[in-house]
Amino acid sequence: MKRDAIRFAMLALGLVFASGCATHSTPSTFNRSEVGAARTVEMGTIRGLRDVTIQNDQRTVGTATGAALGGIAGSTLGSGTRANTAGAVAGAVAGGAAGNAMARSSRAGVEVTVELDSGRTIAVTQDGTSQQFRVGDRVQVSSDGTTTRVTR
């Protein structure tokens, strides 16, 4: 039974680590759910560029999940109530720290300010860098109402 609990905890912890490696959504990468969906398209001109840092929004979830799974894994170590309790506490602390570190991951992004041909001005933040565009570039802005992308 103890061995089953260890296997379960290790599997669950592996799933948490794997889910922390989220894919990036570049202007040329689409999720399966986006394929075949209609998008509105407008043309415009880039008026401003700014490099930004995109960080994960789910810090609390990663920390809490890591702590819970670490506690479960730690509680199966040792023989006796004291050893199990000490293992649970140590596992929760280590798991929480690992979950928090994964959730704090960040990546490079760019905020693109576009003056649309309709006269409206919008700013879109997406993966990438300002080196991919130049002020004055003609661009296409496509949106499905949730995700908006700027491409040349």
Coordinates of N, CA and C in Angstrom, one line a residue:
M1 N 0.8 -1.2 0.0 CA 0.0 0.0 0.0 C 0.9 1.3 0.0
K2 N 1.9 1.2 0.8 CA 2.8 2.4 0.9 C 3.5 2.6 -0.5
R3 N 3.8 1.6 -1.2 CA 4.4 1.7 -2.5 C 3.5 2.3 -3.5
D4 N 2.2 1.9 -3.4 CA 1.1 2.5 -4.3 C 1.0 4.0 -4.1
A5 N 1.0 4.4 -2.8 CA 0.9 5.8 -2.5 C 2.1 6.6 -3.1
I6 N 3.3 6.0 -3.0 CA 4.5 6.7 -3.5 C 4.4 6.8 -5.0
R7 N 3.9 5.7 -5.7 CA 3.7 5.8 -7.2 C 2.7 6.8 -7.5
F8 N 1.6 6.9 -6.8 CA 0.5 7.9 -7.1 C 1.1 9.3 -6.9
A9 N 1.8 9.5 -5.9 CA 2.3 10.9 -5.6 C 3.3 11.3 -6.7
M10 N 4.2 10.3 -7.1 CA 5.2 10.7 -8.1 C 4.5 10.9 -9.4
L11 N 3.5 10.2 -9.8 CA 2.8 10.4 -11.0 C 2.1 11.7 -11.0
A12 N 1.4 12.0 -9.9 CA 0.7 13.3 -9.8 C 1.7 14.5 -9.9
L13 N 2.9 14.4 -9.2 CA 3.9 15.4 -9.2 C 4.4 15.6 -10.7
G14 N 4.6 14.5 -11.4 CA 5.0 14.5 -12.8 C 4.1 15.3 -13.6
L15 N 2.8 15.0 -13.4 CA 1.7 15.7 -14.2 C 1.8 17.2 -13.9
V16 N 2.0 17.6 -12.7 CA 2.1 19.0 -12.3 C 3.3 19.7 -13.0
F17 N 4.4 19.0 -13.0 CA 5.6 19.5 -13.7 C 5.3 19.6 -15.2
A18 N 4.7 18.6 -15.8 CA 4.4 18.7 -17.2 C 3.5 19.8 -17.6
S19 N 2.5 20.0 -16.7 CA 1.5 21.0 -17.0 C 2.1 22.4 -16.9
G20 N 3.2 22.5 -16.1 CA 3.9 23.8 -16.0 C 4.6 24.2 -17.2
C21 N 4.8 23.3 -18.1 CA 5.5 23.6 -19.4 C 4.5 24.0 -20.5
A22 N 3.8 25.0 -20.3 CA 2.8 25.4 -21.2 C 3.4 25.9 -22.5
T23 N 2.7 25.6 -23.6 CA 3.2 26.0 -24.9 C 3.0 27.5 -25.1
H24 N 3.8 28.1 -25.9 CA 3.7 29.5 -26.1 C 2.8 29.8 -27.3
S25 N 2.1 30.9 -27.3 CA 1.2 31.2 -28.4 C 1.8 32.3 -29.3
T26 N 2.5 31.9 -30.3 CA 3.1 32.8 -31.2 C 2.1 33.2 -32.3
P27 N 2.3 34.3 -33.0 CA 1.4 34.6 -34.1 C 1.2 33.5 -35.1
S28 N 2.1 32.6 -35.3 CA 2.0 31.6 -36.3 C 1.7 30.2 -35.7
T29 N 1.4 30.1 -34.4 CA 1.1 28.9 -33.7 C -0.4 28.9 -33.3
F30 N -1.1 27.9 -33.6 CA -2.6 27.8 -33.3 C -2.8 26.6 -32.5
N31 N -3.7 26.7 -31.5 CA -4.2 25.5 -30.7 C -5.2 24.8 -31.6
R32 N -5.4 23.5 -31.3 CA -6.4 22.7 -32.1 C -7.8 23.4 -32.1
S33 N -8.2 23.9 -31.0 CA -9.5 24.5 -30.9 C -9.7 25.8 -31.8
E34 N -8.6 26.4 -32.2 CA -8.6 27.5 -33.1 C -8.7 27.2 -34.6
V35 N -8.4 26.0 -34.9 CA -8.4 25.6 -36.3 C -9.8 25.5 -36.8
G36 N -10.0 26.2 -37.9 CA -11.3 26.2 -38.6 C -12.3 27.2 -38.0
A37 N -11.9 27.9 -37.0 CA -12.7 29.0 -36.4 C -12.6 30.3 -37.2
A38 N -13.7 30.9 -37.5 CA -13.7 32.2 -38.2 C -13.1 33.3 -37.4
R39 N -12.3 34.1 -38.0 CA -11.6 35.3 -37.4 C -11.9 36.5 -38.2
T40 N -12.0 37.6 -37.5 CA -12.2 38.9 -38.2 C -10.8 39.4 -38.5
V41 N -10.6 40.0 -39.6 CA -9.3 40.5 -40.1 C -9.4 42.0 -40.4
E42 N -8.5 42.8 -39.9 CA -8.4 44.2 -40.3 C -6.9 44.5 -40.6
M43 N -6.7 45.4 -41.5 CA -5.4 45.9 -41.8 C -5.1 47.2 -41.1
G44 N -3.8 47.4 -40.8 CA -3.4 48.6 -40.1 C -1.9 48.9 -40.2
T45 N -1.5 49.9 -39.5 CA -0.1 50.4 -39.6 C 0.4 50.4 -38.2
I46 N 1.6 49.9 -38.0 CA 2.2 49.9 -36.6 C 2.6 51.3 -36.3
R47 N 2.2 51.8 -35.1 CA 2.5 53.1 -34.6 C 3.5 53.1 -33.4
G48 N 3.6 51.9 -32.8 CA 4.5 51.8 -31.6 C 4.8 50.3 -31.3
L49 N 6.0 50.1 -30.7 CA 6.5 48.8 -30.3 C 7.1 48.9 -28.9
R50 N 6.9 47.9 -28.1 CA 7.5 47.9 -26.8 C 7.8 46.5 -26.4
D51 N 9.0 46.1 -26.0 CA 9.3 44.8 -25.5 C 8.8 44.7 -24.1
V52 N 8.1 43.6 -23.8 CA 7.5 43.4 -22.5 C 7.9 42.0 -22.0
T53 N 7.6 41.7 -20.7 CA 7.8 40.4 -20.2 C 6.4 39.8 -19.9
I54 N 6.2 38.6 -20.4 CA 4.9 37.9 -20.2 C 5.2 36.8 -19.1
Q55 N 4.4 36.9 -18.0 CA 4.6 35.9 -16.9 C 3.3 35.2 -16.7
N56 N 3.4 34.0 -16.1 CA 2.3 33.2 -15.8 C 1.4 33.8 -14.8
D57 N 0.1 33.7 -15.0 CA -0.9 34.3 -14.1 C -1.2 33.4 -12.9
Q58 N -0.9 32.1 -12.9 CA -1.4 31.1 -11.9 C -0.4 30.8 -10.9
R59 N 0.2 31.8 -10.2 CA 1.2 31.5 -9.1 C 0.6 30.8 -8.0
T60 N -0.6 31.1 -7.5 CA -1.2 30.5 -6.3 C -1.5 29.0 -6.6
V61 N -2.0 28.8 -7.8 CA -2.4 27.4 -8.1 C -1.1 26.5 -8.1
G62 N -0.1 27.0 -8.7 CA 1.2 26.2 -8.8 C 1.7 25.9 -7.4
T63 N 1.7 26.9 -6.6 CA 2.3 26.8 -5.2 C 1.4 25.8 -4.4
A64 N 0.1 26.0 -4.4 CA -0.8 25.1 -3.7 C -0.7 23.7 -4.2
T65 N -0.7 23.5 -5.5 CA -0.7 22.1 -6.0 C 0.6 21.5 -5.7
G66 N 1.7 22.2 -5.8 CA 3.0 21.6 -5.5 C 3.1 21.3 -4.0
A67 N 2.6 22.1 -3.1 CA 2.6 21.8 -1.7 C 1.8 20.6 -1.4
A68 N 0.6 20.5 -1.9 CA -0.3 19.3 -1.7 C 0.4 18.0 -2.1
L69 N 0.9 18.1 -3.4 CA 1.5 16.8 -3.9 C 2.8 16.5 -3.1
G70 N 3.5 17.5 -2.8 CA 4.8 17.3 -2.0 C 4.4 16.7 -0.6
G71 N 3.4 17.2 0.0 CA 3.0 16.7 1.3 C 2.5 15.2 1.2
I72 N 1.8 14.9 0.1 CA 1.4 13.5 -0.1 C 2.6 12.6 -0.2
A73 N 3.5 13.0 -1.1 CA 4.7 12.2 -1.4 C 5.5 12.1 -0.1
G74 N 5.7 13.2 0.6 CA 6.5 13.2 1.8 C 5.9 12.3 2.9
S75 N 4.6 12.3 3.0 CA 4.0 11.5 4.1 C 4.2 10.0 4.0
T76 N 4.5 9.6 2.8 CA 4.7 8.1 2.6 C 6.1 7.7 2.9
L77 N 7.0 8.6 3.2 CA 8.4 8.2 3.6 C 8.5 7.9 5.0
G78 N 9.4 7.1 5.4 CA 9.7 6.8 6.8 C 8.7 5.7 7.3
S79 N 9.0 5.3 8.5 CA 8.2 4.3 9.2 C 7.8 4.9 10.5
G80 N 6.5 5.1 10.7 CA 6.0 5.6 12.0 C 5.4 6.9 11.8
T81 N 4.6 7.3 12.7 CA 3.8 8.6 12.6 C 4.6 9.8 12.6
R82 N 5.7 9.9 13.4 CA 6.6 11.1 13.4 C 7.3 11.2 12.1
A83 N 7.8 10.2 11.6 CA 8.5 10.2 10.3 C 7.6 10.6 9.2
N84 N 6.4 10.1 9.2 CA 5.4 10.4 8.1 C 5.0 11.9 8.2
T85 N 4.8 12.4 9.4 CA 4.5 13.8 9.6 C 5.6 14.7 9.2
A86 N 6.8 14.4 9.6 CA 8.0 15.2 9.2 C 8.2 15.1 7.7
G87 N 8.0 14.0 7.1 CA 8.1 13.8 5.6 C 7.0 14.7 4.9
A88 N 5.8 14.7 5.5 CA 4.7 15.4 4.8 C 5.0 16.9 4.9
V89 N 5.5 17.4 6.0 CA 5.8 18.9 6.1 C 7.0 19.2 5.2
A90 N 8.0 18.4 5.2 CA 9.2 18.7 4.3 C 8.7 18.6 2.8
G91 N 7.9 17.6 2.5 CA 7.5 17.5 1.1 C 6.6 18.6 0.7
A92 N 5.7 19.1 1.6 CA 4.9 20.3 1.3 C 5.7 21.5 1.1
V93 N 6.7 21.8 1.9 CA 7.6 22.9 1.7 C 8.3 22.9 0.4
A94 N 8.9 21.7 0.1 CA 9.7 21.5 -1.2 C 8.7 21.6 -2.4
G95 N 7.6 21.0 -2.3 CA 6.6 21.0 -3.4 C 6.1 22.4 -3.6
G96 N 5.8 23.1 -2.6 CA 5.3 24.5 -2.7 C 6.3 25.4 -3.4
A97 N 7.6 25.2 -3.0 CA 8.7 26.0 -3.6 C 8.8 25.7 -5.1
A98 N 8.8 24.4 -5.4 CA 8.9 24.0 -6.8 C 7.7 24.5 -7.6
G99 N 6.5 24.3 -7.1 CA 5.3 24.8 -7.8 C 5.3 26.3 -8.0
N100 N 5.8 27.1 -7.0 CA 5.9 28.5 -7.1 C 6.9 28.9 -8.2
A101 N 8.1 28.2 -8.2 CA 9.1 28.5 -9.2 C 8.6 28.3 -10.6
M102 N 7.8 27.2 -10.8 CA 7.3 26.9 -12.2 C 6.3 27.9 -12.6
A103 N 5.5 28.4 -11.6 CA 4.4 29.3 -11.9 C 5.0 30.7 -12.2
R104 N 6.2 31.0 -11.7 CA 6.8 32.3 -11.9 C 7.5 32.4 -13.3
S105 N 7.5 31.4 -14.1 CA 8.2 31.5 -15.3 C 7.7 32.6 -16.2
S106 N 8.6 33.2 -17.0 CA 8.3 34.3 -17.8 C 9.0 34.1 -19.2
R107 N 8.5 34.9 -20.2 CA 9.1 34.8 -21.5 C 9.0 36.2 -22.1
A108 N 9.7 36.4 -23.2 CA 9.8 37.7 -23.9 C 8.5 37.9 -24.7
G109 N 8.0 39.1 -24.7 CA 6.8 39.5 -25.5 C 7.0 40.9 -26.1
V110 N 6.0 41.2 -26.9 CA 6.1 42.5 -27.5 C 4.6 43.1 -27.5
E111 N 4.5 44.4 -27.2 CA 3.3 45.1 -27.3 C 3.3 45.9 -28.6
V112 N 2.4 45.6 -29.5 CA 2.3 46.2 -30.8 C 1.1 47.2 -30.8
T113 N 1.4 48.5 -31.0 CA 0.3 49.4 -31.1 C 0.0 49.6 -32.6
V114 N -1.2 49.4 -33.0 CA -1.6 49.4 -34.4 C -2.7 50.4 -34.6
E115 N -2.5 51.3 -35.6 CA -3.6 52.2 -36.1 C -4.3 51.4 -37.2
L116 N -5.6 51.0 -36.9 CA -6.3 50.2 -37.9 C -6.8 51.2 -39.0
D117 N -7.0 50.6 -40.2 CA -7.5 51.4 -41.3 C -8.9 52.1 -41.0
S118 N -9.6 51.5 -40.1 CA -10.9 52.1 -39.6 C -10.7 53.4 -38.8
G119 N -9.4 53.7 -38.4 CA -9.2 54.8 -37.6 C -9.0 54.5 -36.1
R120 N -9.4 53.3 -35.7 CA -9.3 52.9 -34.3 C -7.8 52.5 -34.0
T121 N -7.3 52.7 -32.8 CA -6.0 52.3 -32.4 C -6.1 51.3 -31.3
I122 N -5.4 50.2 -31.5 CA -5.4 49.1 -30.5 C -3.9 48.7 -30.2
A123 N -3.8 48.1 -29.0 CA -2.5 47.6 -28.6 C -2.7 46.1 -28.3
V124 N -1.8 45.3 -28.9 CA -1.9 43.8 -28.8 C -0.5 43.3 -28.2
T125 N -0.6 42.5 -27.1 CA 0.6 41.9 -26.5 C 0.6 40.5 -27.0
Q126 N 1.8 40.1 -27.5 CA 2.0 38.7 -27.9 C 3.4 38.2 -27.8
D127 N 3.6 36.9 -27.9 CA 5.0 36.4 -27.8 C 5.8 37.0 -28.9
G128 N 7.1 37.2 -28.7 CA 8.0 37.8 -29.7 C 8.8 38.9 -29.2
T129 N 9.4 39.7 -30.1 CA 10.2 40.8 -29.7 C 9.9 42.0 -30.7
S130 N 10.3 43.1 -30.3 CA 10.1 44.3 -31.2 C 11.0 44.2 -32.4
Q131 N 12.0 43.3 -32.5 CA 12.8 43.2 -33.6 C 12.0 42.6 -34.8
Q132 N 10.9 42.0 -34.6 CA 10.1 41.3 -35.6 C 9.3 42.3 -36.4
F133 N 9.2 43.5 -35.9 CA 8.4 44.6 -36.6 C 9.1 45.9 -36.7
R134 N 8.6 46.8 -37.4 CA 9.1 48.2 -37.5 C 7.9 49.1 -37.4
V135 N 8.1 50.3 -36.8 CA 7.1 51.3 -36.8 C 6.9 51.7 -38.3
G136 N 5.6 51.7 -38.7 CA 5.3 52.0 -40.1 C 5.0 50.8 -40.9
D137 N 5.3 49.6 -40.4 CA 4.9 48.4 -41.1 C 3.4 48.2 -41.3
R138 N 3.0 47.7 -42.5 CA 1.6 47.4 -42.7 C 1.4 46.0 -42.1
V139 N 0.4 45.8 -41.3 CA 0.2 44.5 -40.7 C -1.3 44.1 -40.8
Q140 N -1.5 42.8 -40.5 CA -2.8 42.2 -40.5 C -3.1 41.9 -39.0
V141 N -4.3 42.3 -38.5 CA -4.7 42.0 -37.2 C -5.9 41.1 -37.3
S142 N -5.8 39.9 -36.7 CA -6.9 38.9 -36.8 C -7.3 38.6 -35.3
S143 N -8.6 38.4 -35.2 CA -9.1 38.1 -33.9 C -10.3 37.2 -33.9
D144 N -10.5 36.3 -32.9 CA -11.6 35.5 -32.8 C -12.5 36.0 -31.7
G145 N -12.3 37.1 -31.2 CA -13.0 37.7 -30.1 C -12.3 37.5 -28.7
T146 N -11.4 36.5 -28.7 CA -10.7 36.2 -27.5 C -9.2 36.4 -27.7
T147 N -8.6 35.8 -28.7 CA -7.2 35.9 -29.1 C -7.0 36.8 -30.3
T148 N -6.2 37.8 -30.1 CA -5.8 38.7 -31.3 C -4.4 38.6 -31.6
R149 N -4.1 38.6 -32.9 CA -2.7 38.4 -33.4 C -2.4 39.4 -34.4
V150 N -1.1 39.9 -34.3 CA -0.6 40.8 -35.3 C 0.5 40.1 -36.2
T151 N 0.3 40.1 -37.5 CA 1.3 39.5 -38.4 C 1.6 40.4 -39.5
R152 N 2.7 40.2 -40.1 CA 3.1 41.1 -41.3 C 2.7 40.4 -42.6

